[in-house]
Structure formats: C-alpha cells, structure tokens
Amino acid sequence: MRRRTLLAAAGLAVPVSVLLDVESALAEMPAPSGSSEPFDMRLARARAVFDTGRYGELLKGLPDLLATAHVRIRDRAEISYARLSACYSLTAQVLVKIGRYEQARLTADRASLYADLSGSPLASVAAARELSIVLRHQDQAATAQRLILNAVSRLEATGLNTQAQAAAYAQLLCTTSYTAARAGDRDQALSMIDEATRAARDLPAFAPAGRLFAITPASVRLYQVGIHWALGDAGAAIRFGQQLRQEQFATAERKGRLHTDMARAWWQWGKPEQTAQSLLDAFRVTPAEVQDRPAMRVIVTELHHKHPRVSGVRELSRAVLAH
C-alpha cells in the first residue's frame, strides 16, 4: 500500500498499475504471450513508441517484450543476447525518463550483462551509456564518468571504420560531456562536446532507420543546451538552443527535449514567461515529456505557485498538474 501511495504521489501520468507490472516482471519474468510477430519488428515498434513519447504505452508492453526476449536466449546465440540487452537498455531509458532510478539501475545492469554475452561492441557501449546515465542520476558522477570513458576507449579500438561506429562515438562523447558538466567539470565538458561536434560533422542530418545511435549534428548542438545549463551558463544554453528548430529532429522525444532543455535554461535565467512557453511547446509535441518527467513537473509546480499570472502559466498548470 505504501508503494502505491508513493507512486501516486509522484504525480505521473503513467498508471500506477503499469509501473507495478514492470516491477513485478523484473522480479519474476511472466510467461510470454507467444506473439507471432517477428521479434525485431516488435523491438523496432517499441523503440518507435519511445520516440513518440508514449511512455505509458511502452511500459505497458515491456513485460511481455522482455519475457519473449528471455525465452529466445535459450538458443545461446549472440544475436539473441544482443536483442535482450537492447530490450533492457530501452527499459532503462524509459524508467530514467519517469524518475524510477532504482529500477533503471537494475535494468541497465542487466543490459550490460547480456551485452557482454553478445560479444557486440555496439551493444556493449549502448548498455554502458545507459548505466552511466543512471549512475549520474544516482549522484555517482565519478563512477559514471569512468564507465563511459572506458566505453569510449573500447569503441575507439574498433577503428571507427563505419558510420554506425562514428555515430556511436559521437553519442558517447556527448554523454561524457554532459556527465562532466553535471559534475561541474567545465574543461572536460567543453573538450568532449567539441570532439563530439567534430565526430558528428559528416553524419547525415537524419539518421538512417534502425540505427542504434541516431545522433546527428543537430543532436550534438542540442546537447550544448543541456551542457551549458548544467554548467550554470543559461545565456550560452539559450544561444545554442535558439539556433535549433524542432524540424531538425526526427522524433517527438527529441523535439520535446529541445523545448524542455530550453525551459530549464529560461528558468535558470529567471524568465518565467519564456519557461512556460517552452514547456507548453514541449507539451504540444509530446505531453509525457512534461507530465512524466519529475524535473519538469517541479518547474510547472513552481511556476503555478510563484508566477500564476504570467502568460501561459495557467494553461500549462491545467494541462500538466491536473494529471
């Protein structure tokens, strides 16, 4: 009962029952449904649901996806381990989004375990990235940084001979930079994001379908917004963000992230009207980016209490806090 109360108190739009089903599956995997749909198609569809910001829908389908992937590793094929690792990485991603860091840590650890069994360098670095993000949220920045830097070194050892490897390298550098920024290491943060900009220079404006790391030059610039916000330089964050348009991003999740990152920067700068407008822009693209992310709900709540008469705040409060 206490767990249900705590989940409800978080104010998430995701139903409590859905979160409890995921937690139960992590403790004891259910029997798979026996879906006849090819597994790669199911995994691609799950990723697409994440990309459109429908986090509740994704969480609802994850227990069966994980259960199916677990059954498939009975063949001990490396590709089966890689697919299971990808499922756990995706689970960690969505759990981080909604602030469930303890469960995200468990799934990220499992993603790393199965990635190692797969023997796939890209699966391993993808899992390492998710684990480093969870560690960062658990205030273990130094451990997160060591983990991601080791992953960068492993990836560099491949020679970066393919565009997929180059994209992975750029993505890891961005993650490294943001982790350093959150830890207050300005020099490393700026050095890493400069290197990421160079690494992503020749990547296409829109990543090919199915690419594990769908980073683009615009994505790197979006990281600049978050990095400068984390370093306490709201002005620089806003300058980078104003050079971007949501049309440069292929998914609703990234479009929404542009607006929420800008909202954090405007809020840091003490601009409540621009903050409210950015959060409304994010909500219109994908409501879950505002409703289901605890950090965004905190800003909305503070706007509601401190600036109720500012343009956009009443509309934003009705849209978000009513859920």
XYZ file of C-alpha atoms in Angstrom:
323
model
C 0.000 0.000 0.000
C 2.826 2.377 0.873
C 4.461 1.712 -2.534
C 1.210 2.563 -4.323
C 0.921 5.781 -2.305
C 4.476 6.808 -3.165
C 3.925 6.123 -6.854
C 0.713 8.115 -6.875
C 2.423 10.975 -5.066
C 4.927 11.273 -7.875
C 2.124 12.773 -9.951
C 2.969 10.791 -13.055
C 0.542 10.341 -15.915
C 1.704 6.701 -16.202
C -0.829 4.476 -14.394
C 0.414 3.020 -11.123
C -0.694 -0.459 -12.200
C 1.582 -0.275 -15.248
C 4.608 0.617 -13.124
C 3.831 -2.196 -10.710
C 3.563 -4.669 -13.605
C 7.037 -3.677 -14.804
C 8.466 -4.016 -11.299
C 6.850 -7.442 -10.933
C 8.323 -8.576 -14.249
C 11.787 -7.514 -13.144
C 11.398 -9.662 -10.044
C 9.768 -12.659 -11.766
C 9.502 -12.729 -15.551
C 5.977 -13.602 -16.763
C 5.263 -16.230 -19.384
C 5.482 -14.663 -22.869
C 2.290 -14.139 -24.838
C 3.531 -16.149 -27.798
C 3.111 -13.323 -30.301
C 3.827 -14.417 -33.885
C 5.189 -11.001 -34.871
C 8.921 -11.131 -35.742
C 10.871 -10.035 -32.689
C 12.951 -7.400 -34.474
C 9.720 -5.764 -35.624
C 8.395 -5.778 -32.063
C 11.579 -4.210 -30.745
C 11.563 -1.578 -33.503
C 7.937 -0.774 -32.708
C 8.760 -0.424 -29.005
C 11.562 1.997 -29.842
C 9.173 3.959 -32.046
C 6.719 4.227 -29.136
C 9.530 5.659 -27.001
C 10.472 8.084 -29.762
C 6.912 9.398 -29.893
C 6.910 9.977 -26.134
C 4.166 7.461 -25.312
C 5.906 6.230 -22.182
C 2.863 4.681 -20.531
C 2.121 2.617 -23.632
C 5.740 1.481 -23.826
C 5.841 0.475 -20.163
C 2.639 -1.499 -20.594
C 4.205 -3.628 -23.332
C 7.656 -4.093 -21.779
C 6.960 -7.122 -19.535
C 5.927 -9.276 -22.496
C 8.748 -7.937 -24.690
C 11.311 -8.796 -22.010
C 9.736 -12.195 -21.362
C 9.860 -13.054 -25.058
C 13.476 -11.925 -25.353
C 14.417 -14.066 -22.340
C 12.890 -17.165 -23.923
C 14.842 -16.520 -27.112
C 18.265 -16.617 -25.379
C 17.803 -20.329 -24.792
C 19.499 -20.817 -28.156
C 22.585 -19.073 -26.668
C 23.054 -17.188 -29.932
C 24.986 -13.920 -29.673
C 22.271 -12.027 -31.555
C 19.668 -13.194 -29.021
C 21.766 -11.844 -26.161
C 22.176 -8.560 -28.072
C 18.402 -8.269 -28.548
C 17.756 -8.926 -24.857
C 20.371 -6.312 -23.948
C 18.625 -3.836 -26.251
C 15.305 -4.532 -24.521
C 16.818 -3.846 -21.119
C 18.532 -0.687 -22.402
C 15.201 0.576 -23.697
C 13.595 -0.247 -20.350
C 16.303 1.706 -18.540
C 15.756 4.675 -20.859
C 12.064 4.971 -20.139
C 12.487 4.369 -16.402
C 15.029 7.207 -16.256
C 12.537 9.434 -18.069
C 9.962 8.960 -15.340
C 12.447 9.133 -12.476
C 12.419 5.457 -11.421
C 16.182 5.284 -10.914
C 16.375 2.211 -8.688
C 14.578 0.088 -11.267
C 16.537 1.748 -14.070
C 19.783 0.731 -12.358
C 18.643 -2.897 -12.288
C 17.696 -2.910 -15.967
C 20.867 -1.087 -17.027
C 22.960 -3.646 -15.141
C 21.144 -6.449 -16.957
C 21.629 -4.694 -20.281
C 25.384 -4.643 -19.624
C 25.439 -8.318 -18.637
C 23.670 -9.515 -21.770
C 25.638 -7.120 -23.985
C 28.861 -8.733 -22.745
C 27.451 -12.170 -23.559
C 26.529 -10.973 -27.053
C 30.099 -10.005 -27.931
C 28.779 -6.955 -29.817
C 30.858 -3.780 -29.280
C 27.893 -1.560 -30.134
C 25.568 -3.397 -27.754
C 28.181 -3.082 -25.011
C 28.674 0.650 -25.434
C 24.901 1.206 -25.652
C 24.435 -0.604 -22.346
C 27.373 1.233 -20.766
C 25.841 4.537 -21.803
C 22.506 3.708 -20.187
C 24.211 2.576 -16.988
C 26.302 5.749 -16.846
C 23.153 7.857 -17.181
C 21.516 6.011 -14.297
C 24.637 6.412 -12.154
C 24.666 10.125 -12.888
C 21.079 10.407 -11.658
C 22.080 8.485 -8.533
C 24.772 11.106 -7.795
C 27.630 8.784 -8.727
C 29.144 11.095 -11.324
C 32.735 9.887 -10.930
C 31.746 6.239 -11.459
C 29.528 7.209 -14.381
C 32.382 9.109 -15.985
C 34.843 6.228 -15.625
C 32.335 3.839 -17.131
C 31.575 5.985 -20.156
C 35.244 6.848 -20.780
C 36.074 3.119 -20.778
C 33.295 2.607 -23.314
C 34.738 5.400 -25.480
C 38.146 3.708 -25.394
C 36.666 0.342 -26.387
C 34.827 1.938 -29.257
C 37.933 3.808 -30.456
C 39.740 0.446 -30.543
C 37.355 -0.712 -33.298
C 38.924 1.866 -35.617
C 35.603 3.686 -36.166
C 35.505 2.300 -39.685
C 31.766 2.548 -40.211
C 29.294 5.399 -39.954
C 27.395 3.451 -37.284
C 30.562 3.311 -35.176
C 31.207 7.012 -35.790
C 27.660 7.784 -34.631
C 28.164 5.687 -31.504
C 31.433 7.501 -30.806
C 29.803 10.927 -31.159
C 26.942 9.839 -28.896
C 29.285 8.601 -26.176
C 31.263 11.827 -26.306
C 28.047 13.808 -25.846
C 27.077 11.654 -22.868
C 30.579 12.034 -21.419
C 30.399 15.789 -21.835
C 27.010 16.082 -20.152
C 28.113 13.840 -17.279
C 31.184 16.033 -16.779
C 29.024 19.148 -16.858
C 26.683 17.773 -14.201
C 29.760 17.041 -12.073
C 30.982 20.639 -12.531
C 33.997 19.714 -14.674
C 33.776 22.572 -17.163
C 37.037 21.891 -19.003
C 36.265 18.251 -19.717
C 32.647 19.014 -20.602
C 33.628 21.592 -23.218
C 36.509 19.499 -24.542
C 34.301 16.438 -25.026
C 31.456 18.306 -26.712
C 33.927 19.955 -29.102
C 35.251 16.486 -30.001
C 31.678 15.221 -30.429
C 30.950 18.093 -32.812
C 33.928 17.063 -34.942
C 32.955 13.381 -34.796
C 29.392 14.126 -35.934
C 30.365 16.565 -38.663
C 29.937 14.077 -41.511
C 26.860 12.312 -40.148
C 23.592 12.794 -42.049
C 21.026 15.342 -40.911
C 18.620 12.465 -40.232
C 19.886 9.068 -39.115
C 19.021 6.012 -41.233
C 16.128 3.915 -39.930
C 17.171 1.301 -37.431
C 20.494 2.858 -36.451
C 21.286 2.108 -32.810
C 22.707 5.599 -32.176
C 20.570 8.030 -34.140
C 22.694 11.084 -33.382
C 23.019 13.932 -35.881
C 24.885 17.259 -35.978
C 21.734 18.960 -34.647
C 21.571 16.443 -31.806
C 25.082 17.413 -30.745
C 24.083 21.061 -30.702
C 21.083 20.151 -28.555
C 23.493 18.610 -26.064
C 25.178 22.018 -25.931
C 21.973 23.433 -24.467
C 21.931 20.896 -21.644
C 25.672 21.096 -21.050
C 25.714 24.863 -20.641
C 22.608 24.714 -18.444
C 24.375 22.129 -16.254
C 27.421 24.418 -16.057
C 25.193 27.268 -14.891
C 25.557 29.328 -18.093
C 21.928 29.870 -19.061
C 22.804 32.549 -21.605
C 25.045 30.218 -23.604
C 22.457 27.427 -23.358
C 19.779 29.681 -24.800
C 22.051 30.921 -27.592
C 22.682 27.351 -28.710
C 19.015 26.449 -28.410
C 17.868 29.417 -30.454
C 19.953 28.127 -33.349
C 17.844 24.972 -33.446
C 14.359 24.215 -34.786
C 12.247 21.239 -33.841
C 12.029 20.295 -37.539
C 15.700 19.294 -37.333
C 14.754 16.328 -35.146
C 13.085 13.197 -36.437
C 11.319 12.064 -33.271
C 8.795 13.627 -30.946
C 11.001 12.704 -27.983
C 13.915 14.793 -29.332
C 11.623 17.646 -30.417
C 10.163 17.711 -26.926
C 13.621 17.540 -25.381
C 14.636 20.683 -27.271
C 11.777 22.578 -25.630
C 12.282 21.151 -22.133
C 16.011 21.895 -22.242
C 15.208 25.443 -23.274
C 12.659 25.651 -20.450
C 15.318 24.694 -17.908
C 17.665 27.324 -19.289
C 14.987 30.043 -19.259
C 14.024 29.056 -15.707
C 17.659 29.191 -14.611
C 17.840 32.689 -16.088
C 14.748 33.778 -14.153
C 12.419 34.146 -17.165
C 9.069 32.587 -16.155
C 7.119 33.577 -19.287
C 9.678 32.033 -21.664
C 9.888 28.999 -19.375
C 6.131 28.469 -19.513
C 6.058 28.905 -23.287
C 8.853 26.375 -23.799
C 7.071 23.838 -21.600
C 3.825 24.421 -23.496
C 5.719 23.853 -26.756
C 7.060 20.586 -25.339
C 3.611 19.541 -24.131
C 2.111 20.140 -27.561
C 4.721 17.896 -29.164
C 4.599 15.112 -26.568
C 2.727 15.578 -23.290
C 4.745 12.883 -21.494
C 7.941 14.947 -21.748
C 6.340 17.370 -19.301
C 3.799 15.236 -17.438
C 6.000 12.219 -16.749
C 9.396 13.808 -16.110
C 9.637 14.728 -12.415
C 12.062 17.617 -13.061
C 9.603 19.240 -15.468
C 6.686 18.822 -13.072
C 8.722 20.573 -10.388
C 9.190 23.589 -12.660
C 5.493 23.621 -13.575
C 4.546 23.481 -9.886
C 6.890 26.345 -9.033
C 5.534 28.420 -11.918
C 1.997 27.710 -10.723
C 2.725 28.884 -7.178
C 5.171 31.731 -7.827
C 4.000 33.188 -11.159
C 0.294 32.329 -11.562
C -0.464 35.477 -13.578
C 2.393 35.118 -16.072
C 1.261 34.412 -19.616
C 0.966 30.680 -20.289
C 1.265 29.517 -16.680
C -2.454 28.945 -16.125
C -2.774 26.946 -19.341
C 0.345 24.933 -18.500
C -0.872 24.189 -14.979
C -4.231 22.960 -16.239
C -2.542 20.728 -18.802
C 0.052 19.186 -16.505
C -0.954 19.384 -12.860
C -4.467 18.061 -13.440
C -2.918 14.645 -14.226
